[in-house]
Coordinates of C-alpha atoms in Angstrom, one line a residue:
M3 CA -77.4 -167.8 -13.9
A4 CA -79.9 -167.4 -11.3
S5 CA -80.2 -164.1 -9.5
P6 CA -78.6 -163.5 -5.9
S7 CA -80.9 -164.1 -3.1
V8 CA -81.0 -164.0 0.7
T9 CA -83.2 -165.8 3.1
S10 CA -83.8 -164.9 6.6
S11 CA -85.3 -167.5 8.7
S12 CA -85.3 -169.2 12.2
V13 CA -85.8 -172.9 13.6
A14 CA -88.9 -171.4 15.4
S15 CA -91.6 -171.5 12.5
S16 CA -93.6 -168.6 14.0
A17 CA -90.4 -166.2 14.2
P18 CA -90.4 -163.5 11.4
S19 CA -88.7 -164.2 8.2
F20 CA -88.1 -162.8 4.8
R21 CA -86.5 -163.4 1.4
V22 CA -84.8 -160.9 -0.8
W23 CA -83.7 -161.5 -4.4
A24 CA -82.3 -159.3 -7.1
L25 CA -84.2 -159.3 -10.4
G26 CA -82.2 -160.4 -13.7
G27 CA -83.4 -159.6 -17.0
I28 CA -83.9 -155.8 -16.8
P29 CA -82.2 -154.4 -20.0
E30 CA -80.1 -151.1 -20.3
V31 CA -82.5 -148.2 -19.3
R32 CA -82.8 -145.3 -21.4
A33 CA -84.4 -141.9 -21.3
G34 CA -88.3 -142.3 -21.4
D35 CA -88.5 -146.1 -20.4
D36 CA -91.4 -147.1 -18.3
L37 CA -89.7 -148.8 -15.1
A38 CA -92.8 -150.2 -14.0
K39 CA -93.3 -152.2 -17.2
L40 CA -89.6 -153.2 -17.3
I41 CA -89.9 -154.4 -13.6
A42 CA -93.2 -156.3 -14.5
A43 CA -91.7 -158.0 -17.3
A44 CA -88.9 -159.1 -15.3
E45 CA -90.8 -160.3 -12.2
P46 CA -94.5 -160.9 -13.1
G47 CA -94.9 -163.0 -10.0
L48 CA -95.0 -160.0 -7.5
V49 CA -97.6 -160.2 -4.9
D50 CA -99.2 -157.6 -2.5
G51 CA -96.8 -156.8 0.3
D52 CA -93.6 -157.0 -1.6
V53 CA -91.2 -154.1 -1.4
L54 CA -89.0 -153.2 -4.5
L55 CA -85.6 -151.8 -4.1
V56 CA -85.0 -149.7 -7.2
T57 CA -81.4 -148.2 -7.6
S58 CA -81.5 -144.6 -8.4
K59 CA -79.1 -145.0 -11.4
I60 CA -82.0 -146.3 -13.3
V61 CA -84.6 -144.0 -12.0
S62 CA -82.3 -141.1 -13.3
K63 CA -81.6 -142.7 -16.9
A64 CA -85.4 -143.3 -17.1
E65 CA -86.1 -139.7 -16.2
G66 CA -83.3 -138.4 -18.6
R67 CA -81.1 -137.3 -15.8
V68 CA -78.0 -137.9 -17.8
V69 CA -76.3 -134.5 -18.7
E70 CA -73.3 -133.5 -20.8
A71 CA -70.8 -132.6 -18.4
A72 CA -66.9 -132.6 -19.3
D73 CA -66.2 -131.2 -15.9
R74 CA -67.9 -133.4 -13.1
E75 CA -66.8 -130.6 -10.5
A76 CA -69.1 -127.8 -12.4
A77 CA -72.0 -130.4 -12.4
I78 CA -71.5 -130.9 -8.5
D79 CA -71.6 -127.1 -8.1
A80 CA -74.9 -126.8 -10.0
E81 CA -76.5 -129.7 -7.6
T82 CA -75.1 -128.2 -4.5
V83 CA -77.0 -125.8 -2.2
R84 CA -74.6 -126.0 1.0
V85 CA -71.0 -127.3 1.5
V86 CA -71.1 -129.5 4.6
A87 CA -67.3 -130.4 4.7
R88 CA -64.3 -130.1 2.4
R89 CA -61.1 -132.0 2.5
G90 CA -58.9 -131.7 -0.9
P91 CA -61.1 -132.5 -3.7
L92 CA -63.7 -134.6 -2.0
R93 CA -67.0 -132.6 -1.0
I94 CA -69.7 -133.7 1.5
V95 CA -72.6 -131.4 0.4
E96 CA -76.3 -130.9 0.7
N97 CA -77.9 -131.2 -2.6
R98 CA -81.2 -129.9 -4.2
Q99 CA -83.0 -132.8 -2.7
G100 CA -82.0 -132.2 0.8
L101 CA -79.6 -135.2 0.9
V102 CA -76.1 -134.5 2.6
M103 CA -73.8 -136.8 0.7
A104 CA -70.3 -136.9 -1.2
A105 CA -70.3 -135.1 -4.5
A106 CA -74.2 -134.2 -4.4
G107 CA -74.9 -137.6 -5.8
V108 CA -73.3 -136.6 -9.1
D109 CA -72.0 -140.0 -10.7
A110 CA -69.8 -140.5 -13.6
S111 CA -69.9 -144.2 -13.6
N112 CA -72.3 -146.5 -15.5
T113 CA -72.7 -143.6 -18.0
P114 CA -71.2 -142.5 -21.2
A115 CA -67.9 -140.7 -21.2
G116 CA -68.4 -137.0 -21.2
T117 CA -71.6 -137.3 -19.4
V118 CA -72.7 -137.4 -15.7
L119 CA -75.7 -139.1 -14.0
L120 CA -77.7 -136.7 -11.6
L121 CA -80.0 -138.0 -8.8
P122 CA -83.8 -138.0 -9.6
E123 CA -85.3 -134.5 -9.0
D124 CA -87.8 -135.9 -6.6
S125 CA -87.3 -139.6 -5.8
D126 CA -90.3 -140.0 -3.7
A127 CA -92.4 -139.0 -6.7
S128 CA -90.3 -141.4 -8.9
A129 CA -91.2 -144.1 -6.1
R130 CA -94.8 -143.3 -6.7
A131 CA -94.8 -143.5 -10.3
V132 CA -93.3 -147.2 -10.0
R133 CA -95.9 -148.1 -7.5
D134 CA -98.8 -147.0 -9.4
G135 CA -97.3 -148.5 -12.5
L136 CA -97.0 -151.9 -11.1
R137 CA -100.5 -151.5 -9.8
D138 CA -101.8 -151.0 -13.3
A139 CA -99.4 -153.6 -14.8
L140 CA -99.8 -156.4 -12.5
G141 CA -102.7 -155.6 -10.0
V142 CA -100.5 -155.5 -7.0
D143 CA -99.9 -153.5 -4.0
V144 CA -96.3 -153.2 -3.4
G145 CA -93.9 -150.8 -1.7
V146 CA -91.1 -149.0 -3.5
V147 CA -88.0 -147.7 -2.3
V148 CA -85.4 -145.7 -4.5
T149 CA -82.1 -146.3 -3.3
D150 CA -78.4 -144.6 -3.5
T151 CA -75.1 -145.4 -2.0
F152 CA -74.0 -143.4 0.9
G153 CA -70.8 -143.3 3.1
R154 CA -71.6 -142.6 6.7
P155 CA -70.1 -140.2 9.4
W156 CA -67.8 -142.3 11.9
R157 CA -68.0 -145.5 9.7
N158 CA -65.9 -146.9 7.0
G159 CA -67.7 -148.3 4.1
L160 CA -70.6 -147.8 1.8
T161 CA -74.2 -148.7 1.9
D162 CA -77.3 -148.5 0.4
V163 CA -80.0 -146.0 1.8
A164 CA -83.5 -144.7 1.0
I165 CA -83.6 -141.5 -1.2
G166 CA -87.3 -142.1 -2.3
A167 CA -90.1 -144.2 -1.1
A168 CA -93.9 -144.7 -1.8
G169 CA -96.3 -147.1 0.3
V170 CA -93.5 -147.9 2.7
R171 CA -93.4 -146.9 6.4
V172 CA -90.0 -145.3 6.3
L173 CA -89.7 -144.8 10.1
D174 CA -90.9 -147.2 12.8
D175 CA -91.4 -145.2 15.9
L176 CA -91.3 -147.3 19.1
R177 CA -91.1 -144.2 21.2
G178 CA -93.7 -144.8 24.2
G179 CA -93.5 -148.7 24.1
T180 CA -91.3 -150.9 26.1
D181 CA -88.5 -153.5 25.3
A182 CA -88.3 -157.3 25.8
H183 CA -87.6 -156.5 29.7
G184 CA -90.3 -153.9 30.0
N185 CA -87.8 -150.8 29.9
P186 CA -89.5 -147.8 28.5
L187 CA -88.3 -146.8 24.8
G188 CA -87.8 -143.0 24.9
A189 CA -85.8 -142.4 21.8
T190 CA -86.0 -145.4 19.5
V191 CA -87.1 -144.6 15.7
V192 CA -85.9 -147.4 13.3
A193 CA -85.0 -146.2 9.7
T194 CA -86.9 -149.1 8.1
A195 CA -86.6 -147.8 4.5
D196 CA -82.9 -147.7 5.0
E197 CA -82.8 -151.1 6.4
L198 CA -84.7 -152.2 3.4
A199 CA -82.2 -150.6 1.0
A200 CA -79.2 -152.3 2.7
A201 CA -80.7 -155.8 2.5
G202 CA -81.2 -155.2 -1.3
D203 CA -77.8 -154.0 -1.8
L204 CA -76.7 -157.5 -0.5
V205 CA -78.1 -159.1 -3.6
K206 CA -77.9 -156.4 -6.0
G207 CA -74.2 -155.6 -5.7
K208 CA -72.4 -152.8 -7.0
A209 CA -71.1 -154.1 -10.4
E210 CA -73.5 -157.1 -11.2
G211 CA -75.9 -154.9 -13.4
L212 CA -78.9 -155.9 -10.9
P213 CA -80.6 -152.7 -10.5
V214 CA -83.7 -153.9 -8.6
A215 CA -84.2 -156.2 -5.7
V216 CA -87.4 -157.5 -4.1
V217 CA -88.2 -158.1 -0.3
R218 CA -91.0 -160.6 0.3
G219 CA -92.2 -161.6 3.8
L220 CA -92.3 -158.0 5.4
S221 CA -95.6 -156.8 4.1
H222 CA -96.4 -155.1 7.4
V223 CA -93.9 -152.3 6.2
V224 CA -96.1 -151.6 3.2
A225 CA -98.8 -148.9 3.9
S226 CA -101.0 -146.7 1.9
D227 CA -100.3 -144.0 -0.7
D228 CA -100.6 -141.2 2.2
E229 CA -97.1 -142.3 3.7
P230 CA -94.8 -139.1 3.7
G231 CA -91.9 -140.7 1.7
A232 CA -88.2 -140.8 2.2
R233 CA -87.9 -137.1 2.9
E234 CA -89.2 -138.0 6.5
L235 CA -85.8 -139.7 6.8
V236 CA -83.8 -136.2 6.3
R237 CA -83.0 -134.8 9.7
S238 CA -84.1 -131.2 10.0
A239 CA -81.4 -128.5 10.5
A240 CA -82.5 -127.7 14.3
D241 CA -82.2 -131.3 15.1
D242 CA -78.8 -132.0 13.3
M243 CA -75.9 -131.7 15.7
F244 CA -73.4 -132.7 13.1
R245 CA -74.6 -130.3 10.3
L246 CA -71.1 -129.1 9.3
G247 CA -67.7 -129.9 9.1
T248 CA -64.8 -128.3 11.0
S249 CA -64.0 -125.4 8.9
E250 CA -67.7 -125.0 7.6
A251 CA -68.7 -124.9 11.3
V252 CA -66.5 -121.9 11.9
R253 CA -67.7 -120.0 8.9
E254 CA -71.3 -121.0 9.7
A255 CA -70.7 -119.7 13.2
V256 CA -69.3 -116.6 12.0
T257 CA -72.1 -115.9 9.6
L258 CA -74.8 -116.9 12.4
R259 CA -73.1 -114.1 14.9
R260 CA -75.6 -111.4 14.7
T261 CA -76.4 -108.7 16.9
V262 CA -79.6 -109.7 18.8
R263 CA -81.8 -107.1 20.5
E264 CA -84.8 -109.2 21.6
F265 CA -84.5 -112.3 23.8
S266 CA -86.9 -114.8 24.9
D267 CA -87.4 -115.8 28.6
E268 CA -85.5 -119.3 28.0
P269 CA -82.9 -119.5 30.6
V270 CA -79.3 -119.6 29.3
D271 CA -77.1 -122.6 30.0
P272 CA -74.1 -121.4 32.1
G273 CA -71.9 -124.3 30.7
A274 CA -72.6 -122.9 27.2
V275 CA -71.3 -119.4 28.2
R276 CA -68.3 -120.9 29.8
R277 CA -67.6 -123.1 26.7
A278 CA -67.6 -120.0 24.9
V279 CA -65.3 -118.2 27.2
A280 CA -63.0 -121.2 26.6
A281 CA -62.9 -120.3 22.9
A282 CA -62.4 -116.7 23.7
V283 CA -59.2 -117.2 25.5
T284 CA -57.6 -119.0 22.4
A285 CA -57.1 -115.6 20.8
P286 CA -53.7 -114.2 20.0
A287 CA -52.0 -112.1 22.6
P288 CA -48.6 -110.2 23.0
H289 CA -45.9 -111.3 24.9
H290 CA -47.5 -114.8 25.8
T291 CA -50.2 -112.7 28.0
T292 CA -53.8 -113.4 28.8
P293 CA -55.3 -110.1 28.5
W294 CA -58.7 -111.3 28.8
R295 CA -61.1 -111.4 31.8
F296 CA -64.9 -112.2 31.6
V297 CA -67.3 -111.2 34.4
L298 CA -70.5 -113.6 34.3
L299 CA -73.5 -111.8 35.8
E300 CA -75.8 -114.9 36.0
S301 CA -78.2 -113.5 38.9
A302 CA -81.0 -111.2 38.0
E303 CA -79.8 -109.0 41.1
S304 CA -76.4 -108.5 39.9
R305 CA -77.6 -107.5 36.5
T306 CA -80.1 -105.0 38.0
R307 CA -77.7 -103.4 40.4
L308 CA -75.1 -102.9 37.5
L309 CA -77.5 -101.6 35.0
D310 CA -79.2 -99.2 37.5
A311 CA -75.7 -97.6 38.6
M312 CA -74.8 -97.4 35.1
R313 CA -77.9 -95.7 33.9
E314 CA -77.5 -93.0 37.1
A315 CA -74.0 -92.4 35.6
W316 CA -75.1 -92.1 32.0
I317 CA -77.8 -89.7 33.0
E318 CA -75.5 -87.5 34.8
D319 CA -73.1 -87.5 31.8
L320 CA -76.0 -86.5 29.5
R321 CA -77.2 -83.8 31.7
R322 CA -73.8 -82.3 32.0
D323 CA -73.7 -82.3 28.2
G324 CA -76.9 -80.2 28.2
K325 CA -79.2 -82.8 26.9
S326 CA -83.1 -82.4 27.4
E327 CA -84.9 -84.7 29.6
E328 CA -86.6 -86.1 26.6
S329 CA -83.4 -86.9 24.9
I330 CA -82.0 -88.2 27.8
A331 CA -84.9 -90.6 28.3
K332 CA -84.8 -91.6 24.5
R333 CA -81.1 -92.4 25.0
V334 CA -81.6 -94.4 28.1
R335 CA -84.3 -96.8 26.5
R336 CA -81.7 -97.6 23.7
G337 CA -79.9 -99.3 26.6
D338 CA -82.7 -101.8 27.4
V339 CA -81.3 -104.5 25.3
L340 CA -78.9 -105.2 28.2
R341 CA -81.9 -105.1 30.7
N342 CA -84.0 -107.3 28.8
A343 CA -81.3 -110.0 28.4
P344 CA -81.5 -112.9 30.6
Y345 CA -77.6 -113.3 30.9
L346 CA -74.9 -110.7 30.8
V347 CA -71.1 -110.9 30.4
V348 CA -68.6 -108.2 31.0
P349 CA -65.5 -108.8 29.1
C350 CA -62.5 -106.9 30.6
L351 CA -58.9 -105.9 29.4
V352 CA -56.0 -106.5 31.9
M353 CA -52.5 -105.3 31.0
D354 CA -50.6 -107.8 33.0
G355 CA -47.3 -108.6 31.5
S356 CA -47.3 -105.5 29.3
H357 CA -44.0 -103.5 28.9
T358 CA -43.5 -99.8 29.8
Y359 CA -40.9 -98.2 27.6
G360 CA -41.1 -94.7 29.1
D361 CA -41.8 -93.5 25.5
E362 CA -45.3 -92.2 24.6
R363 CA -45.2 -93.6 21.0
R364 CA -44.0 -97.0 22.1
D365 CA -46.3 -97.2 25.1
T366 CA -49.5 -96.1 23.1
A367 CA -48.5 -98.9 20.8
E368 CA -48.2 -101.3 23.6
R369 CA -51.7 -100.7 24.8
E370 CA -53.0 -100.8 21.4
M371 CA -51.6 -104.3 21.0
F372 CA -53.5 -105.3 24.2
V373 CA -56.6 -103.7 23.0
V374 CA -56.7 -105.6 19.9
A375 CA -56.0 -109.0 21.6
A376 CA -58.7 -108.3 24.0
G377 CA -61.0 -107.5 21.1
A378 CA -59.9 -110.6 19.2
G379 CA -61.1 -112.5 22.5
V380 CA -64.4 -110.7 22.6
Q381 CA -65.0 -111.8 18.8
N382 CA -64.0 -115.5 19.5
F383 CA -66.6 -115.2 22.5
L384 CA -69.4 -113.9 20.2
V385 CA -68.7 -116.5 17.5
A386 CA -68.6 -119.2 20.0
L387 CA -72.2 -118.2 21.3
A388 CA -73.3 -118.3 18.0
G389 CA -72.2 -121.9 17.6
E390 CA -74.0 -122.6 20.9
R391 CA -76.9 -121.2 19.2
L392 CA -77.2 -118.2 21.6
G393 CA -77.9 -114.8 20.6
S394 CA -75.8 -111.7 21.7
A395 CA -75.4 -108.0 21.6
W396 CA -72.0 -106.3 22.3
V397 CA -72.9 -102.9 23.7
S398 CA -70.1 -100.5 24.7
S399 CA -71.8 -98.9 27.4
T400 CA -69.5 -99.9 30.4
M401 CA -66.4 -98.4 28.7
F402 CA -68.0 -94.9 29.6
C403 CA -68.4 -95.5 33.2
R404 CA -65.6 -98.1 34.1
P405 CA -65.1 -96.6 37.7
V406 CA -68.8 -97.2 38.4
V407 CA -68.6 -101.0 37.0
R408 CA -65.7 -101.6 38.8
E409 CA -67.1 -100.6 42.0
V410 CA -70.4 -102.4 41.8
L411 CA -68.8 -105.6 40.6
S412 CA -66.0 -105.4 43.1
L413 CA -63.3 -105.9 40.4
P414 CA -59.6 -104.8 40.5
S415 CA -58.7 -101.3 39.6
S416 CA -56.6 -102.9 36.7
W417 CA -59.3 -104.5 35.1
D418 CA -61.0 -102.2 32.3
P419 CA -64.4 -103.2 31.1
L420 CA -64.9 -103.4 27.5
G421 CA -68.5 -103.0 27.1
A422 CA -71.1 -105.6 27.9
V423 CA -72.5 -108.5 26.1
A424 CA -76.2 -109.4 26.4
V425 CA -76.7 -113.2 26.0
G426 CA -79.8 -115.1 25.4
H427 CA -82.2 -116.9 23.0
A428 CA -83.3 -114.8 20.1
V429 CA -87.0 -114.0 19.7
G430 CA -87.9 -114.5 15.9
V431 CA -85.5 -115.1 12.8
A432 CA -82.7 -112.5 12.2
R433 CA -83.0 -110.4 9.2
K434 CA -81.0 -111.3 6.1
R435 CA -77.4 -109.7 6.3
A436 CA -76.6 -107.4 3.8
V437 CA -73.9 -108.7 1.4
R438 CA -70.6 -107.4 1.9
E439 CA -68.0 -108.3 -1.0
A440 CA -64.7 -109.0 0.3
E441 CA -63.2 -107.1 -2.7
A442 CA -64.6 -103.9 -1.4
F443 CA -62.4 -104.1 1.6
L444 CA -59.1 -105.2 0.1
T445 CA -56.0 -103.5 -1.1
V446 CA -53.4 -105.4 -2.9
R447 CA -49.9 -104.3 -3.2

């Protein structure tokens, strides 16, 4: 039976066209097999400029990536470096190769019972080995793409994408050019290697036993050995707006919430702070109340006026405590984290809707309920700021001079400031947090 093929052509003879076909005659691949020799035997007529699309399964088999694993989940755990999203037994993870995909690419199909197939350890290196082998065997200069099947966010269905490449321009950066109407292209970077992989999948299929396809007619995508490979296709964490699933995003934001004491001069987006406030006011509260208020100090003048007044009040308190001027100066310097921040927020507690019992025990408990609710709102706020990639530091100082804060900021007498939150973009990378084992904080009855 002839191998499947697809031809793209146009009525206009000068228009670009290409042909893609699957290779028949490749035997069952086993550990230690030379893929380049197997491909050369199946298609000795390869020419310069062809692109080989090689299914990762046969690469993994040739490289001995078949492992004994009665429990596929354990194999997925071993290949996972980060869980991106989880729903029931399905996991989308980042694997050791930096790829974000279902089940870390661990495959239990097309492999003997009781074993699983892992992805190649370095798919770019695997592609280079096949490219070099075909150059030696046939004297041809071809591109090689190692492919695997992916699902995609927001889209149903699977398609093949490039996970390894050699001698192929994996990205075609059109930025700086213009379209057919002369409009500037400012964001267009085409994933050429993924498009090639998908084209090959049309003829290889998923169950036909045709693991290699050839594309001919697109020699312009074949390049030198210096091309960076398919790792160029993996979006960096800093640029990935959809790095996490919902529950994982919450846990990641909680983990990212760190006290930041040094901020850059980069301005803070007021919209980001308002989104964080919107998250803050979803915290639980007693009696269906809303015990939170957030005062945003967006102007340098308002921040300086408040901090100067607080410093004077603090110095007076310290002098009354009998502290030396040297000790006072040192303590005042500790408050510079607020003064150096480009944005300040003063969260406040309001007791509107609270109950008065006329009994000290119950009235104290009532206030404590509101304080706890306000604290939950502040925690929501700090976590949401981390989710916005903003650093923060909660400092308790306004709680020690509430009348001063209320006067300077013209706040109602019923608003109790609960410290101040310095907000900004952190300078440098936060130090690794000490591990706290949950068991140390648990008591089970």
